[in-house]
CSV table of C-alpha atoms in Angstrom, one decimal:
chain,number,residue,atom,x,y,z
A,154,MET,CA,62.3,-12.8,13.6
A,155,THR,CA,58.7,-13.4,14.7
A,156,ARG,CA,55.8,-11.4,13.3
A,157,HIS,CA,55.3,-9.8,16.7
A,158,ALA,CA,59.0,-8.6,16.7
A,159,GLN,CA,58.7,-7.3,13.1
A,160,SER,CA,55.6,-5.4,14.0
A,161,HIS,CA,57.3,-3.9,17.1
A,162,ASP,CA,60.3,-2.8,15.1
A,163,SER,CA,58.1,-1.2,12.4
A,164,SER,CA,56.2,0.7,15.1
A,165,ARG,CA,59.5,1.9,16.6
A,166,ARG,CA,60.8,3.2,13.3
A,167,ALA,CA,57.5,5.0,12.6
A,168,PHE,CA,57.7,6.6,16.1
A,169,LEU,CA,61.2,7.8,15.6
A,170,LYS,CA,60.4,9.1,12.1
A,171,GLY,CA,57.4,11.0,13.5
A,172,ALA,CA,59.5,12.4,16.4
A,173,ALA,CA,62.1,13.7,13.9
A,174,LEU,CA,59.4,15.3,11.8
A,175,GLY,CA,57.9,16.8,14.9
A,176,ALA,CA,61.2,18.2,16.1
A,177,SER,CA,61.8,19.7,12.7
A,178,ALA,CA,58.4,21.3,12.8
A,179,LEU,CA,59.1,22.7,16.2
A,180,CYS,CA,62.3,24.2,14.9
A,181,LEU,CA,60.5,25.8,12.0
A,182,ARG,CA,57.8,27.2,14.4
A,183,GLY,CA,60.6,28.5,16.5
A,184,ASP,CA,62.2,30.3,13.5
A,185,ASP,CA,58.7,31.6,12.6
A,186,ALA,CA,58.2,32.9,16.2
A,187,ARG,CA,61.6,34.7,16.1
A,188,ALA,CA,60.8,36.2,12.7
A,189,ASP,CA,57.4,37.3,14.1
A,190,ALA,CA,59.0,38.9,17.1
A,191,GLU,CA,61.5,40.8,14.8
A,192,ASN,CA,58.7,42.0,12.6
A,193,TRP,CA,56.8,43.1,15.7
A,194,ASP,CA,59.8,45.1,17.0
A,195,ASN,CA,60.3,46.7,13.6
A,196,ALA,CA,56.6,47.4,12.9
A,197,PRO,CA,55.2,50.9,13.4
A,198,LYS,CA,54.2,51.4,17.1
A,199,ARG,CA,50.7,52.3,16.1
A,200,GLN,CA,50.1,48.6,15.3
A,201,SER,CA,50.5,47.8,19.1
A,202,GLY,CA,47.5,49.9,20.0
A,203,ALA,CA,49.6,52.1,22.3
A,204,ARG,CA,48.8,55.9,22.2
A,205,ARG,CA,51.0,57.7,19.6
A,206,GLY,CA,51.8,60.8,21.5
A,207,ASN,CA,51.4,63.1,24.5
A,208,LEU,CA,48.0,63.6,26.0
A,209,ILE,CA,46.8,67.0,24.9
A,210,ALA,CA,44.7,69.2,27.3
A,211,VAL,CA,43.4,72.7,26.9
A,212,SER,CA,43.4,75.4,29.5
A,213,SER,CA,40.1,77.2,30.2
A,214,TYR,CA,42.2,80.4,29.7
A,215,SER,CA,42.2,79.6,26.0
A,216,TYR,CA,38.5,80.6,25.9
A,217,TRP,CA,38.8,83.7,28.1
A,218,HIS,CA,42.1,85.6,28.2
A,219,PHE,CA,41.1,87.5,31.4
A,220,ASP,CA,38.4,89.3,29.4
A,221,GLU,CA,35.8,90.2,32.0
A,222,GLU,CA,33.3,91.1,29.3
A,223,GLN,CA,33.4,87.7,27.8
A,224,SER,CA,31.3,84.9,29.4
A,225,ALA,CA,33.3,81.7,29.6
A,226,PRO,CA,31.9,79.6,32.6
A,227,MET,CA,34.0,76.6,33.5
A,228,ASP,CA,31.4,74.0,32.8
A,229,MET,CA,31.0,75.4,29.2
A,230,CYS,CA,34.8,75.4,28.7
A,231,LEU,CA,35.0,71.8,29.9
A,232,ARG,CA,32.2,70.7,27.5
A,233,LYS,CA,33.9,72.5,24.6
A,234,ALA,CA,37.2,70.8,25.4
A,235,ALA,CA,35.6,67.4,25.3
A,236,GLU,CA,33.6,68.1,22.1
A,237,THR,CA,36.8,69.3,20.4
A,238,GLY,CA,38.6,66.1,21.2
A,239,PHE,CA,41.1,67.0,23.9
A,240,ASP,CA,42.3,64.3,26.3
A,241,GLY,CA,42.5,66.7,29.3
A,242,PHE,CA,41.4,70.0,30.7
A,243,GLU,CA,43.1,72.6,32.8
A,244,VAL,CA,41.2,74.9,35.1
A,245,LEU,CA,42.3,78.5,35.5
A,246,GLU,CA,41.3,79.2,39.1
A,247,GLN,CA,40.7,82.9,38.5
A,248,GLN,CA,38.2,82.0,35.9
A,249,LEU,CA,36.1,79.8,38.2
A,250,ASP,CA,32.7,81.5,38.4
A,251,ARG,CA,31.7,79.4,41.4
A,252,VAL,CA,33.7,77.5,44.1
A,253,ASP,CA,30.9,75.9,46.1
A,254,LEU,CA,31.4,72.2,46.6
A,255,PRO,CA,28.3,71.0,44.7
A,256,TYR,CA,29.6,72.9,41.6
A,257,LEU,CA,33.2,71.6,41.9
A,258,ARG,CA,31.9,68.1,42.3
A,259,THR,CA,29.7,68.5,39.3
A,260,LEU,CA,32.7,69.5,37.2
A,261,ARG,CA,34.5,66.4,38.4
A,262,ARG,CA,31.5,64.2,37.5
A,263,ASP,CA,31.0,65.8,34.1
A,264,ALA,CA,34.7,65.3,33.2
A,265,PHE,CA,34.3,61.6,33.9
A,266,ARG,CA,31.1,61.4,31.8
A,267,TYR,CA,32.8,63.2,28.9
A,268,GLY,CA,35.9,60.9,29.2
A,269,ILE,CA,38.3,63.8,29.8
A,270,SER,CA,40.8,64.3,32.6
A,271,ILE,CA,41.0,67.5,34.6
A,272,CYS,CA,44.8,67.3,34.8
A,273,SER,CA,45.8,70.6,36.4
A,274,MET,CA,44.7,73.9,37.9
A,275,SER,CA,46.6,77.2,37.4
A,276,THR,CA,46.7,79.5,40.4
A,277,HIS,CA,48.2,82.9,41.3
A,278,GLN,CA,50.1,83.8,44.4
A,279,THR,CA,53.2,85.8,45.3
A,280,PHE,CA,55.8,85.2,47.9
A,281,VAL,CA,58.0,88.0,46.7
A,282,ARG,CA,56.8,90.3,49.4
A,283,PRO,CA,58.9,92.0,52.2
A,284,ASP,CA,55.8,91.8,54.5
A,285,ALA,CA,55.8,88.5,56.3
A,286,GLU,CA,52.0,88.8,56.9
A,287,GLU,CA,51.4,89.2,53.2
A,288,ARG,CA,53.5,86.1,52.4
A,289,LYS,CA,51.5,84.2,55.1
A,290,PHE,CA,48.3,85.3,53.4
A,291,ASN,CA,49.5,83.9,50.1
A,292,VAL,CA,50.4,80.6,51.7
A,293,GLU,CA,46.9,80.3,53.1
A,294,LYS,CA,45.4,81.3,49.8
A,295,THR,CA,47.4,78.6,48.1
A,296,LYS,CA,46.3,76.0,50.7
A,297,HIS,CA,42.7,76.9,49.7
A,298,SER,CA,43.6,76.4,46.1
A,299,ILE,CA,44.9,72.9,47.0
A,300,ASP,CA,41.6,72.2,48.7
A,301,LEU,CA,39.7,73.2,45.5
A,302,ALA,CA,41.9,70.9,43.4
A,303,ASN,CA,41.4,68.1,45.8
A,304,GLU,CA,37.6,68.4,45.5
A,305,MET,CA,37.8,68.3,41.7
A,306,GLY,CA,40.2,65.3,41.7
A,307,ILE,CA,42.9,67.4,40.1
A,308,PRO,CA,46.5,66.0,40.7
A,309,THR,CA,48.5,69.1,39.9
A,310,LEU,CA,48.5,72.7,40.9
A,311,ARG,CA,50.5,75.4,38.9
A,312,VAL,CA,52.2,77.7,41.3
A,313,ASN,CA,54.3,80.9,40.9
A,314,THR,CA,57.0,82.7,42.8
A,315,GLY,CA,55.2,85.9,42.3
A,316,ARG,CA,56.8,89.3,41.4
A,317,TRP,CA,58.1,92.4,42.9
A,318,ASP,CA,55.5,94.4,41.0
A,319,SER,CA,57.9,97.2,40.6
A,320,TRP,CA,56.4,98.2,37.3
A,321,GLY,CA,52.9,98.4,38.6
A,322,SER,CA,50.9,96.4,36.0
A,323,PHE,CA,51.3,93.3,33.9
A,324,ASP,CA,51.2,95.3,30.7
A,325,ALA,CA,54.1,97.4,31.9
A,326,LEU,CA,56.0,94.3,32.9
A,327,MET,CA,55.5,92.9,29.3
A,328,GLU,CA,56.8,96.2,27.9
A,329,HIS,CA,60.0,95.5,29.9
A,330,ARG,CA,60.2,91.9,28.7
A,331,GLY,CA,59.3,90.5,32.1
A,332,ILE,CA,62.4,91.9,33.7
A,333,GLU,CA,62.0,93.9,37.0
A,334,GLU,CA,64.2,95.2,39.7
A,335,PRO,CA,63.8,94.4,43.4
A,336,LEU,CA,62.0,97.0,45.6
A,337,PRO,CA,64.3,99.5,47.2
A,338,GLY,CA,66.2,98.1,50.2
A,339,HIS,CA,65.7,94.4,49.1
A,340,THR,CA,67.4,91.8,46.9
A,341,ASN,CA,66.5,88.8,44.8
A,342,GLU,CA,68.5,86.7,47.2
A,343,GLU,CA,66.1,87.7,50.0
A,344,ALA,CA,63.1,86.9,47.8
A,345,PHE,CA,64.6,83.5,47.0
A,346,GLN,CA,64.6,82.5,50.7
A,347,TRP,CA,61.0,83.8,51.1
A,348,CYS,CA,59.9,81.5,48.2
A,349,VAL,CA,61.8,78.5,49.6
A,350,ALA,CA,60.2,78.9,53.0
A,351,ALA,CA,56.7,79.3,51.5
A,352,PHE,CA,57.0,76.2,49.4
A,353,GLU,CA,58.5,74.2,52.2
A,354,GLU,CA,55.4,75.1,54.3
A,355,LEU,CA,53.0,74.3,51.5
A,356,LEU,CA,54.3,70.9,50.3
A,357,PRO,CA,53.4,68.8,53.4
A,358,TYR,CA,49.8,70.1,53.1
A,359,ALA,CA,49.8,69.5,49.3
A,360,GLU,CA,51.1,65.9,49.8
A,361,SER,CA,48.3,65.2,52.4
A,362,LYS,CA,45.8,66.1,49.8
A,363,GLY,CA,47.5,64.2,47.0
A,364,VAL,CA,48.2,67.3,44.9
A,365,MET,CA,51.5,68.0,43.3
A,366,LEU,CA,52.8,71.6,43.2
A,367,CYS,CA,54.4,72.5,39.9
A,368,LEU,CA,56.4,75.7,39.6
A,369,GLU,CA,56.0,77.5,36.2
A,370,ASN,CA,58.5,79.8,34.4
A,371,HIS,CA,55.9,82.5,35.0
A,372,TRP,CA,58.0,85.7,35.5
A,373,GLY,CA,59.4,86.6,38.9
A,374,LEU,CA,62.2,84.5,40.2
A,375,ALA,CA,61.3,81.7,37.8
A,376,ARG,CA,61.5,84.0,34.7
A,377,THR,CA,64.5,82.0,33.5
A,378,ALA,CA,65.2,78.3,33.4
A,379,LYS,CA,68.2,78.8,35.6
A,380,GLY,CA,66.1,80.6,38.3
A,381,LEU,CA,63.4,77.9,38.3
A,382,LEU,CA,65.8,75.1,38.5
A,383,ALA,CA,67.6,76.8,41.4
A,384,LEU,CA,64.3,76.7,43.3
A,385,LEU,CA,63.6,73.1,42.5
A,386,ASP,CA,67.0,72.2,43.8
A,387,ALA,CA,66.6,74.2,47.0
A,388,VAL,CA,63.2,72.6,47.8
A,389,ASP,CA,63.8,68.9,47.8
A,390,SER,CA,60.4,67.1,47.5
A,391,PRO,CA,58.9,64.6,45.2
A,392,TRP,CA,55.7,66.7,45.4
A,393,PHE,CA,57.4,69.7,43.9
A,394,GLY,CA,57.7,69.7,40.1
A,395,CYS,CA,58.2,71.9,37.1
A,396,MET,CA,55.6,73.2,34.7
A,397,LEU,CA,57.2,74.3,31.5
A,398,ASP,CA,55.4,77.1,29.6
A,399,THR,CA,56.8,77.2,26.0
A,400,GLY,CA,55.7,80.8,25.6
A,401,ASN,CA,57.3,82.5,28.6
A,402,PHE,CA,60.9,82.6,27.6
A,403,LEU,CA,61.3,85.8,25.6
A,404,ASP,CA,65.1,85.2,25.2
A,405,ASP,CA,67.0,82.1,24.2
A,406,THR,CA,63.6,80.4,23.9
A,407,MET,CA,64.6,76.9,22.6
A,408,GLU,CA,67.7,76.7,24.8
A,409,GLN,CA,65.7,77.4,27.9
A,410,ILE,CA,62.9,75.0,26.9
A,411,GLU,CA,65.5,72.3,26.6
A,412,MET,CA,66.9,73.1,30.0
A,413,LEU,CA,63.5,72.7,31.7
A,414,LEU,CA,62.5,69.5,29.7
A,415,THR,CA,65.1,67.6,31.7
A,416,ARG,CA,62.9,68.2,34.8
A,417,ALA,CA,59.4,68.9,33.4
A,418,THR,CA,56.4,67.4,35.1
A,419,CYS,CA,53.9,68.9,32.8
A,420,VAL,CA,53.9,71.4,29.9
A,421,GLN,CA,51.8,74.4,28.8
A,422,ALA,CA,52.0,75.0,25.0
A,423,LYS,CA,51.3,78.5,23.7
A,424,THR,CA,49.8,79.2,20.2
A,425,TYR,CA,49.1,82.7,18.7
A,426,TYR,CA,46.7,82.4,15.8
A,427,GLY,CA,45.6,85.9,14.8
A,428,GLY,CA,48.6,87.5,16.5
A,429,GLY,CA,49.6,87.5,20.1
A,430,VAL,CA,47.5,89.3,22.8
A,431,TRP,CA,50.7,90.6,24.5
A,432,TYR,CA,53.5,89.3,22.3
A,433,GLU,CA,54.1,86.4,19.9
A,434,LEU,CA,57.0,84.0,19.9
A,435,PRO,CA,58.0,82.0,16.8
A,436,LEU,CA,57.6,78.6,18.5
A,437,ASP,CA,58.6,75.7,16.2
A,438,TYR,CA,56.6,72.7,17.5
A,439,GLN,CA,58.4,70.3,15.1
A,440,LYS,CA,61.6,71.1,16.9
A,441,ILE,CA,59.9,71.1,20.3
A,442,GLY,CA,58.5,67.7,19.5
A,443,GLU,CA,62.0,66.5,18.7
A,444,LEU,CA,63.1,67.7,22.2
A,445,PHE,CA,60.2,65.9,23.8
A,446,ARG,CA,61.4,62.7,22.2
A,447,LYS,CA,65.1,63.4,23.0
A,448,TYR,CA,64.2,63.7,26.8
A,449,ASN,CA,61.4,61.1,26.7
A,450,TYR,CA,58.8,63.6,27.9
A,451,ARG,CA,55.5,61.7,28.0
A,452,GLY,CA,53.3,63.8,30.3
A,453,PHE,CA,50.4,66.1,29.7
A,454,VAL,CA,50.6,69.1,27.4
A,455,SER,CA,48.0,71.8,28.1
A,456,LEU,CA,47.2,74.2,25.3
A,457,GLU,CA,47.2,77.9,26.2
A,458,PHE,CA,45.9,79.7,23.1
A,459,GLU,CA,46.9,83.3,23.5
A,460,GLY,CA,46.0,84.8,20.1
A,461,LYS,CA,43.5,87.3,18.8
A,462,GLU,CA,41.7,84.8,16.5
A,463,SER,CA,38.4,83.4,17.7
A,464,ALA,CA,38.9,80.4,20.0
A,465,GLN,CA,36.2,78.6,18.1
A,466,THR,CA,38.6,78.2,15.1
A,467,ALA,CA,42.0,78.7,16.7
A,468,VAL,CA,41.7,76.1,19.4
A,469,PRO,CA,40.9,73.2,17.0
A,470,LYS,CA,43.8,74.3,14.8
A,471,SER,CA,46.1,74.4,17.8
A,472,LEU,CA,45.0,70.8,18.8
A,473,ALA,CA,45.8,69.6,15.3
A,474,LEU,CA,49.3,71.3,15.4
A,475,LEU,CA,50.2,69.7,18.7
A,476,ARG,CA,48.9,66.2,17.7
A,477,GLU,CA,50.9,66.4,14.5
A,478,ASN,CA,54.2,67.2,16.2
A,479,LEU,CA,54.1,65.8,19.8
A,480,TYR,CA,54.3,62.0,19.0
A,481,PHE,CA,56.4,59.3,20.6
């Protein structure tokens, strides 16, 4: 064998040896990669940088409670929400001290500057009225609310069916646990059709403004989960959703919360530090959090503090309670 041939053979053996070592190293790296992937899958989710739980908002109602003697302007409530550390903010329309466009747009601007989302606005209307003109008035009133939400960049409007008002006042309604009889000569079946017709008229307008209407279990025909779901099924629209209020089921509370979580678009969460203003429910947010995870509810949760303690101390405590229990 010539020296040139020996040199060529030695180079070939060295190449094959190197290739074998390289392949072995690749296999090891492949095993390492698989092990890394398994470790990543099994690692706590917080290591990924993803948010750990539901975005928590606060309703301006938490600072006011319809107390006309208490000053709680919307811009102040928005600033407090941001300073406390909430992710979102909910406007109670009845609490708006101004509705001129410059003010609404200032709220939208300030929310962006604070790094907080104005996620919803709660409105009041009633379609449980025998008078067709009165129902029409409430439809137009709700369209105006949709316009206000659009100006503030709010994607969701809380709506109600309204009530018969057969007890006269809200305090009297609460004394009767939210249950009322139809007005003489009328039925709940009639009122159901009035509500369906009103929502069917409103939804195309809401869609044109990019605002979703979310029906809350807020007395009236939506007092029970069954009643609310019947309306959702009757009005078939992707712009018609469900706002679950954890504090509005006075009977079979957890069972009805679970029924609505299957369809919930957004959630309002009640707390009662200092005792409830009207009543107090023993809400177990550890169990509610378990239901959120069971049904994979990942949307906004808006705090409605409805207790007698000062909002200055109760609202931060409520935020801590919800953060602790509403995780993914």
